[in-house]
Amino acid sequence: MDEGRALLSTRVANTLLGAKESWTRRMFEQAAALRKQGGGPVYDLSLGNPSLEPPPRWTQALHELLDDPTLGTHRYMTNAGFAHVREFIAEREAQRFDLPVTAAHITMTVGAAGGINVLMRAMLNPGDQVLVPIPYFIEYNHYCANAGAELVAAPSAEGFTLDVDALVERLTPRTRLLLINSPNNPSGAVYTAEKLTRLADALRDANVGRPQPIVVVEDSPYRDLTHDGRPAASMMGCYEHTIHLTSHSKDLGLAGERIGYIVISPRTAGSDLLARAFAFCNRVLGFVNAPALMQRALPLVLGRDDGKVDVEVYARRCRRMAEGLSALGFSVMPPKAGFFLFPALPEALRDEEGGDVALTDKLLAERTIVVPGVAFGVPGHLRLSMSADDEAVEGALAAFQRVCG
Amino acid sequence: MDEGRALLSTRVANTLLGAKESWTRRMFEQAAALRKQGGGPVYDLSLGNPSLEPPPRWTQALHELLDDPTLGTHRYMTNAGFAHVREFIAEREAQRFDLPVTAAHITMTVGAAGGINVLMRAMLNPGDQVLVPIPYFIEYNHYCANAGAELVAAPSAEGFTLDVDALVERLTPRTRLLLINSPNNPSGAVYTAEKLTRLADALRDANVGRPQPIVVVEDSPYRDLTHDGRPAASMMGCYEHTIHLTSHSKDLGLAGERIGYIVISPRTAGSDLLARAFAFCNRVLGFVNAPALMQRALPLVLGRDDGKVDVEVYARRCRRMAEGLSALGFSVMPPKAGFFLFPALPEALRDEEGGDVALTDKLLAERTIVVPGVAFGVPGHLRLSMSADDEAVEGALAAFQRVCG
């Protein structure tokens, strides 16, 4: 498999061929190998691929748009996105955050992943630091590397809540962004408004004397997947230097269609120039613009009762698995949002070095695929995605019972 | 407009706020200002935004796909794209190039721009060189910069044909890629099979003793827009180290929908690892995958008589403008493909320093917007896009007659 190595950039070659294990790839290959072998179903809880289909309203909106005789709707538009779509999004975000958000603060992006890369390229110099609470979405490492920046990880408090002091301790003159993801992948934690306000106060103190403020980047693709239906708390209201990102990969089940957006807080000084930089980076990084048809569907779908997936399906699966695991001695936070569970292993297994990896292997032998916590820098845990279907959830739970019961 | 500068990366701030004129932005702003003023139509020939609508077959295919009850079609798929779509594309490319192309050689991308960025990130180390014949698509400068690479420009021969000797002279130990774009934006030139074969021979000689071969990257979004209907010549058949990229922005009129792909020559040693690297970079750069619905439409549309735009419309406009300009003393290559014309100014104006910019300004006063050749490193020329509608073409030609007649 080394043939062709000389054709690759050193960084990519080292990542693909290096000794450092990629858990994503390992899980993916194991699942593929199991499926190829045959011998019954594979219970794959390793991927955060939304199993709920886009709502019927979305399908209907697309039919309508395709029959719309307006010319030019599939051409390039300004790199920030269609003006009428950005106006629609701005109005909703203004209401959500009670801030004077306008179309000028919105950049439509190729999913949230596209948005984060655009933002980092626009804002970071090589050597700048991005502070992130543990555990975090492992792709952040790559996104920071793309901009030549350094990811600095900070521990969280009990129950994976924000540890404001731990974050503040890790600030350096090179810290430019604080990247938070709430509801969190992988932990499922939802940061409270109280904690976010405390963080805002601490950052304002830290900003005194700095040439530019520390900017909070909220990566919030699960924001509308709270199990109680209330929107997750945000720093948009309490910290002026906040940039918020989201996508419709999960709430509309459109992960493969690549539609998301960036919202710049209208209270950030220099928001006009930031918006120009985001549009510019959308262009020069090769995204050019968010897919046109997906943009135009949003005003026809969002905010309607029939314009979202049924979160209760994910919530029910989360509760079912959490109860089953608790009965086996796992320590599981009550799931509040999204579809990830991040249970701590039972005491006996938790303290064992490599206990999460050993359990992952035992579950694999039972045709069940999970990700060990060590992949997120938190050994002694497993990450389980309840975006799999009911059969996978039941099959995996039975496997847990055989292995740990 | 400098407010917020401290929030931006130095490179982006320098580009957005620097003294170096961005012609794209200048043209865009001038057109917007003219439109805002009112006072009649603006004849905008500055943008390569395809004016022909997607073919009816495409619209029908999307309706069918939206009614398809198959589950999971809007979710994430493997980063390289849907297997059945890649198999379909591979079969077509195998036929086109008479090579054993399989799905393993295809990566579906967010347009050709996404594809080039994926490729450069996968293959280039900082400091590597990318050799490009003049004139070239100005975005290439940004794409190279994204990978930390250096763009090295080489002059072309008479009529903007390939100057093989000039290219070979500029090879250095750091040259990794030779990026060619045929049919060419902005010149409209189509490189001949004879020239490409000569180039292949010269590169094979140059490869002797190099640790890795120089790879030819063919950026070919206009390949199916030749005015005589014959596919443009390619190096896929004559040079084993070729990677071909295209998109359906122009032949299906889908520029805003972002769908393209990379074809690795099956004769390149190490093509498996290259394909893995492209999928990996699709993921980590934040594209993740090409839009799912756009991928799935391709097998239902491509290769059908009703599955492409009517190139003759662009060809007719090109001929009309070329004839009109020739009568005014411009020197225009007979248009062969795509929708760009790159006429040389009449003798008297051509030798004047800044003649192309002066003429651009005079045309602007006549509500006609064109791009001066200096934007492409070739003063004394203008770039005119015939993807504008007939009214713009006629209005612009009348303006030329008033200014140059």
GROMACS .gro file of N, CA, C and O in nm, chain B residues 193-253:
model
  244
  598ALA      N    1  -0.392   1.729  -2.997
  598ALA     CA    2  -0.336   1.599  -2.958
  598ALA      C    3  -0.186   1.595  -2.989
  598ALA      O    4  -0.106   1.538  -2.913
  599GLU      N    5  -0.146   1.657  -3.101
  599GLU     CA    6  -0.005   1.654  -3.140
  599GLU      C    7   0.080   1.724  -3.034
  599GLU      O    8   0.184   1.673  -2.990
  600LYS      N    9   0.036   1.843  -2.993
  600LYS     CA   10   0.111   1.919  -2.892
  600LYS      C   11   0.116   1.843  -2.760
  600LYS      O   12   0.219   1.838  -2.693
  601LEU      N   13   0.004   1.782  -2.723
  601LEU     CA   14   0.000   1.711  -2.595
  601LEU      C   15   0.092   1.589  -2.599
  601LEU      O   16   0.158   1.558  -2.499
  602THR      N   17   0.101   1.524  -2.713
  602THR     CA   18   0.192   1.410  -2.725
  602THR      C   19   0.337   1.457  -2.714
  602THR      O   20   0.420   1.392  -2.648
  603ARG      N   21   0.368   1.569  -2.777
  603ARG     CA   22   0.505   1.624  -2.765
  603ARG      C   23   0.536   1.658  -2.620
  603ARG      O   24   0.646   1.632  -2.571
  604LEU      N   25   0.438   1.715  -2.552
  604LEU     CA   26   0.457   1.750  -2.411
  604LEU      C   27   0.481   1.623  -2.329
  604LEU      O   28   0.571   1.618  -2.243
  605ALA      N   29   0.403   1.518  -2.357
  605ALA     CA   30   0.419   1.392  -2.284
  605ALA      C   31   0.561   1.338  -2.302
  605ALA      O   32   0.626   1.296  -2.204
  606ASP      N   33   0.611   1.341  -2.426
  606ASP     CA   34   0.746   1.291  -2.452
  606ASP      C   35   0.849   1.372  -2.374
  606ASP      O   36   0.940   1.318  -2.313
  607ALA      N   37   0.832   1.505  -2.376
  607ALA     CA   38   0.926   1.592  -2.307
  607ALA      C   39   0.924   1.565  -2.156
  607ALA      O   40   1.028   1.565  -2.089
  608LEU      N   41   0.806   1.541  -2.102
  608LEU     CA   42   0.794   1.516  -1.957
  608LEU      C   43   0.856   1.381  -1.921
  608LEU      O   44   0.923   1.368  -1.818
  609ARG      N   45   0.835   1.283  -2.005
  609ARG     CA   46   0.896   1.152  -1.978
  609ARG      C   47   1.049   1.166  -1.972
  609ARG      O   48   1.113   1.109  -1.885
  610ASP      N   49   1.104   1.244  -2.063
  610ASP     CA   50   1.249   1.269  -2.059
  610ASP      C   51   1.287   1.338  -1.928
  610ASP      O   52   1.384   1.301  -1.862
  611ALA      N   53   1.208   1.439  -1.892
  611ALA     CA   54   1.240   1.517  -1.771
  611ALA      C   55   1.226   1.432  -1.645
  611ALA      O   56   1.290   1.461  -1.543
  612ASN      N   57   1.144   1.329  -1.650
  612ASN     CA   58   1.121   1.246  -1.531
  612ASN      C   59   1.240   1.156  -1.496
  612ASN      O   60   1.249   1.108  -1.382
  613VAL      N   61   1.329   1.134  -1.593
  613VAL     CA   62   1.442   1.043  -1.569
  613VAL      C   63   1.525   1.096  -1.453
  613VAL      O   64   1.568   1.212  -1.453
  614GLY      N   65   1.538   1.014  -1.350
  614GLY     CA   66   1.619   1.052  -1.235
  614GLY      C   67   1.546   1.131  -1.128
  614GLY      O   68   1.604   1.161  -1.023
  615ARG      N   69   1.422   1.167  -1.153
  615ARG     CA   70   1.345   1.238  -1.048
  615ARG      C   71   1.288   1.138  -0.949
  615ARG      O   72   1.249   1.027  -0.988
  616PRO      N   73   1.279   1.174  -0.822
  616PRO     CA   74   1.225   1.080  -0.723
  616PRO      C   75   1.078   1.047  -0.748
  616PRO      O   76   1.032   0.939  -0.712
  617GLN      N   77   1.004   1.139  -0.805
  617GLN     CA   78   0.867   1.107  -0.845
  617GLN      C   79   0.838   1.180  -0.976
  617GLN      O   80   0.898   1.284  -1.003
  618PRO      N   81   0.749   1.125  -1.058
  618PRO     CA   82   0.723   1.187  -1.189
  618PRO      C   83   0.650   1.320  -1.174
  618PRO      O   84   0.580   1.343  -1.075
  619ILE      N   85   0.666   1.407  -1.271
  619ILE     CA   86   0.583   1.527  -1.280
  619ILE      C   87   0.443   1.480  -1.321
  619ILE      O   88   0.427   1.407  -1.418
  620VAL      N   89   0.345   1.522  -1.244
  620VAL     CA   90   0.207   1.480  -1.271
  620VAL      C   91   0.135   1.590  -1.348
  620VAL      O   92   0.143   1.707  -1.310
  621VAL      N   93   0.070   1.553  -1.455
  621VAL     CA   94  -0.011   1.649  -1.531
  621VAL      C   95  -0.152   1.649  -1.473
  621VAL      O   96  -0.214   1.543  -1.457
  622VAL      N   97  -0.199   1.767  -1.439
  622VAL     CA   98  -0.336   1.783  -1.392
  622VAL      C   99  -0.414   1.855  -1.501
  622VAL      O  100  -0.381   1.967  -1.538
  623GLU      N  101  -0.514   1.787  -1.554
  623GLU     CA  102  -0.599   1.846  -1.658
  623GLU      C  103  -0.727   1.898  -1.594
  623GLU      O  104  -0.808   1.819  -1.546
  624ASP      N  105  -0.743   2.030  -1.596
  624ASP     CA  106  -0.865   2.091  -1.545
  624ASP      C  107  -0.954   2.118  -1.666
  624ASP      O  108  -0.928   2.211  -1.742
  625SER      N  109  -1.058   2.038  -1.685
  625SER     CA  110  -1.128   2.036  -1.814
  625SER      C  111  -1.279   2.056  -1.804
  625SER      O  112  -1.357   1.980  -1.861
  626PRO      N  113  -1.323   2.162  -1.736
  626PRO     CA  114  -1.468   2.180  -1.725
  626PRO      C  115  -1.536   2.216  -1.858
  626PRO      O  116  -1.658   2.206  -1.868
  627TYR      N  117  -1.456   2.257  -1.958
  627TYR     CA  118  -1.515   2.293  -2.088
  627TYR      C  119  -1.499   2.182  -2.191
  627TYR      O  120  -1.523   2.205  -2.310
  628ARG      N  121  -1.459   2.064  -2.146
  628ARG     CA  122  -1.422   1.958  -2.241
  628ARG      C  123  -1.536   1.916  -2.333
  628ARG      O  124  -1.513   1.870  -2.443
  629ASP      N  125  -1.660   1.928  -2.286
  629ASP     CA  126  -1.773   1.888  -2.369
  629ASP      C  127  -1.846   2.007  -2.428
  629ASP      O  128  -1.961   1.996  -2.472
  630LEU      N  129  -1.779   2.122  -2.429
  630LEU     CA  130  -1.839   2.242  -2.490
  630LEU      C  131  -1.762   2.283  -2.616
  630LEU      O  132  -1.754   2.401  -2.648
  631THR      N  133  -1.704   2.186  -2.685
  631THR     CA  134  -1.640   2.221  -2.813
  631THR      C  135  -1.750   2.251  -2.914
  631THR      O  136  -1.855   2.188  -2.914
  632HIS      N  137  -1.722   2.350  -2.998
  632HIS     CA  138  -1.826   2.396  -3.090
  632HIS      C  139  -1.852   2.296  -3.202
  632HIS      O  140  -1.961   2.293  -3.259
  633ASP      N  141  -1.753   2.211  -3.232
  633ASP     CA  142  -1.775   2.110  -3.336
  633ASP      C  143  -1.824   1.978  -3.278
  633ASP      O  144  -1.843   1.880  -3.351
  634GLY      N  145  -1.843   1.974  -3.145
  634GLY     CA  146  -1.901   1.855  -3.084
  634GLY      C  147  -1.801   1.743  -3.056
  634GLY      O  148  -1.835   1.643  -2.995
  635ARG      N  149  -1.675   1.759  -3.104
  635ARG     CA  150  -1.577   1.654  -3.078
  635ARG      C  151  -1.509   1.678  -2.944
  635ARG      O  152  -1.474   1.793  -2.913
  636PRO      N  153  -1.490   1.573  -2.862
  636PRO     CA  154  -1.428   1.595  -2.731
  636PRO      C  155  -1.287   1.655  -2.747
  636PRO      O  156  -1.215   1.620  -2.840
  637ALA      N  157  -1.251   1.744  -2.656
  637ALA     CA  158  -1.118   1.804  -2.660
  637ALA      C  159  -1.013   1.697  -2.635
  637ALA      O  160  -1.036   1.600  -2.562
  638ALA      N  161  -0.896   1.713  -2.695
  638ALA     CA  162  -0.786   1.618  -2.674
  638ALA      C  163  -0.743   1.620  -2.528
  638ALA      O  164  -0.764   1.718  -2.457
  639SER      N  165  -0.685   1.508  -2.484
  639SER     CA  166  -0.646   1.493  -2.343
  639SER      C  167  -0.511   1.424  -2.334
  639SER      O  168  -0.470   1.354  -2.428
  640MET      N  169  -0.442   1.442  -2.223
  640MET     CA  170  -0.317   1.370  -2.201
  640MET      C  171  -0.338   1.234  -2.137
  640MET      O  172  -0.242   1.159  -2.117
  641MET      N  173  -0.463   1.201  -2.103
  641MET     CA  174  -0.488   1.072  -2.038
  641MET      C  175  -0.437   0.957  -2.123
  641MET      O  176  -0.387   0.857  -2.071
  642GLY      N  177  -0.448   0.970  -2.255
  642GLY     CA  178  -0.408   0.862  -2.343
  642GLY      C  179  -0.259   0.854  -2.368
  642GLY      O  180  -0.206   0.748  -2.401
  643CYS      N  181  -0.188   0.967  -2.351
  643CYS     CA  182  -0.048   0.967  -2.394
  643CYS      C  183   0.051   0.987  -2.280
  643CYS      O  184   0.172   0.976  -2.301
  644TYR      N  185   0.003   1.013  -2.159
  644TYR     CA  186   0.097   1.035  -2.048
  644TYR      C  187   0.040   0.966  -1.924
  644TYR      O  188  -0.068   1.000  -1.876
  645GLU      N  189   0.114   0.869  -1.873
  645GLU     CA  190   0.058   0.781  -1.768
  645GLU      C  191   0.035   0.856  -1.636
  645GLU      O  192  -0.052   0.817  -1.558
  646HIS      N  193   0.111   0.963  -1.612
  646HIS     CA  194   0.098   1.033  -1.484
  646HIS      C  195   0.003   1.152  -1.498
  646HIS      O  196   0.040   1.266  -1.476
  647THR      N  197  -0.119   1.122  -1.541
  647THR     CA  198  -0.218   1.228  -1.564
  647THR      C  199  -0.335   1.212  -1.469
  647THR      O  200  -0.381   1.100  -1.444
  648ILE      N  201  -0.380   1.323  -1.413
  648ILE     CA  202  -0.504   1.325  -1.335
  648ILE      C  203  -0.597   1.427  -1.401
  648ILE      O  204  -0.555   1.540  -1.428
  649HIS      N  205  -0.717   1.382  -1.429
  649HIS     CA  206  -0.812   1.461  -1.507
  649HIS      C  207  -0.925   1.508  -1.415
  649HIS      O  208  -0.972   1.430  -1.332
  650LEU      N  209  -0.963   1.634  -1.426
  650LEU     CA  210  -1.075   1.685  -1.346
  650LEU      C  211  -1.177   1.749  -1.437
  650LEU      O  212  -1.141   1.816  -1.534
  651THR      N  213  -1.302   1.735  -1.401
  651THR     CA  214  -1.404   1.809  -1.473
  651THR      C  215  -1.521   1.838  -1.380
  651THR      O  216  -1.520   1.798  -1.263
  652SER      N  217  -1.617   1.912  -1.431
  652SER     CA  218  -1.736   1.941  -1.352
  652SER      C  219  -1.853   1.952  -1.447
  652SER      O  220  -1.834   1.955  -1.569
  653HIS      N  221  -1.973   1.957  -1.392
  653HIS     CA  222  -2.090   1.975  -1.476
  653HIS      C  223  -2.148   2.116  -1.460
  653HIS      O  224  -2.266   2.139  -1.484
  654SER      N  225  -2.061   2.209  -1.421
  654SER     CA  226  -2.103   2.348  -1.408
  654SER      C  227  -2.147   2.406  -1.540
  654SER      O  228  -2.239   2.486  -1.546
  655LYS      N  229  -2.080   2.366  -1.647
  655LYS     CA  230  -2.105   2.429  -1.776
  655LYS      C  231  -2.189   2.342  -1.870
  655LYS      O  232  -2.285   2.389  -1.927
  656ASP      N  233  -2.155   2.213  -1.883
  656ASP     CA  234  -2.229   2.132  -1.982
  656ASP      C  235  -2.370   2.099  -1.934
  656ASP      O  236  -2.458   2.069  -2.015
  657LEU      N  237  -2.392   2.102  -1.801
  657LEU     CA  238  -2.529   2.084  -1.750
  657LEU      C  239  -2.583   2.214  -1.689
  657LEU      O  240  -2.694   2.214  -1.635
  658GLY      N  241  -2.505   2.320  -1.692
  658GLY     CA  242  -2.551   2.447  -1.637
  658GLY      C  243  -2.575   2.443  -1.486
  658GLY      O  244  -2.668   2.503  -1.434
   0.00000   0.00000   0.00000
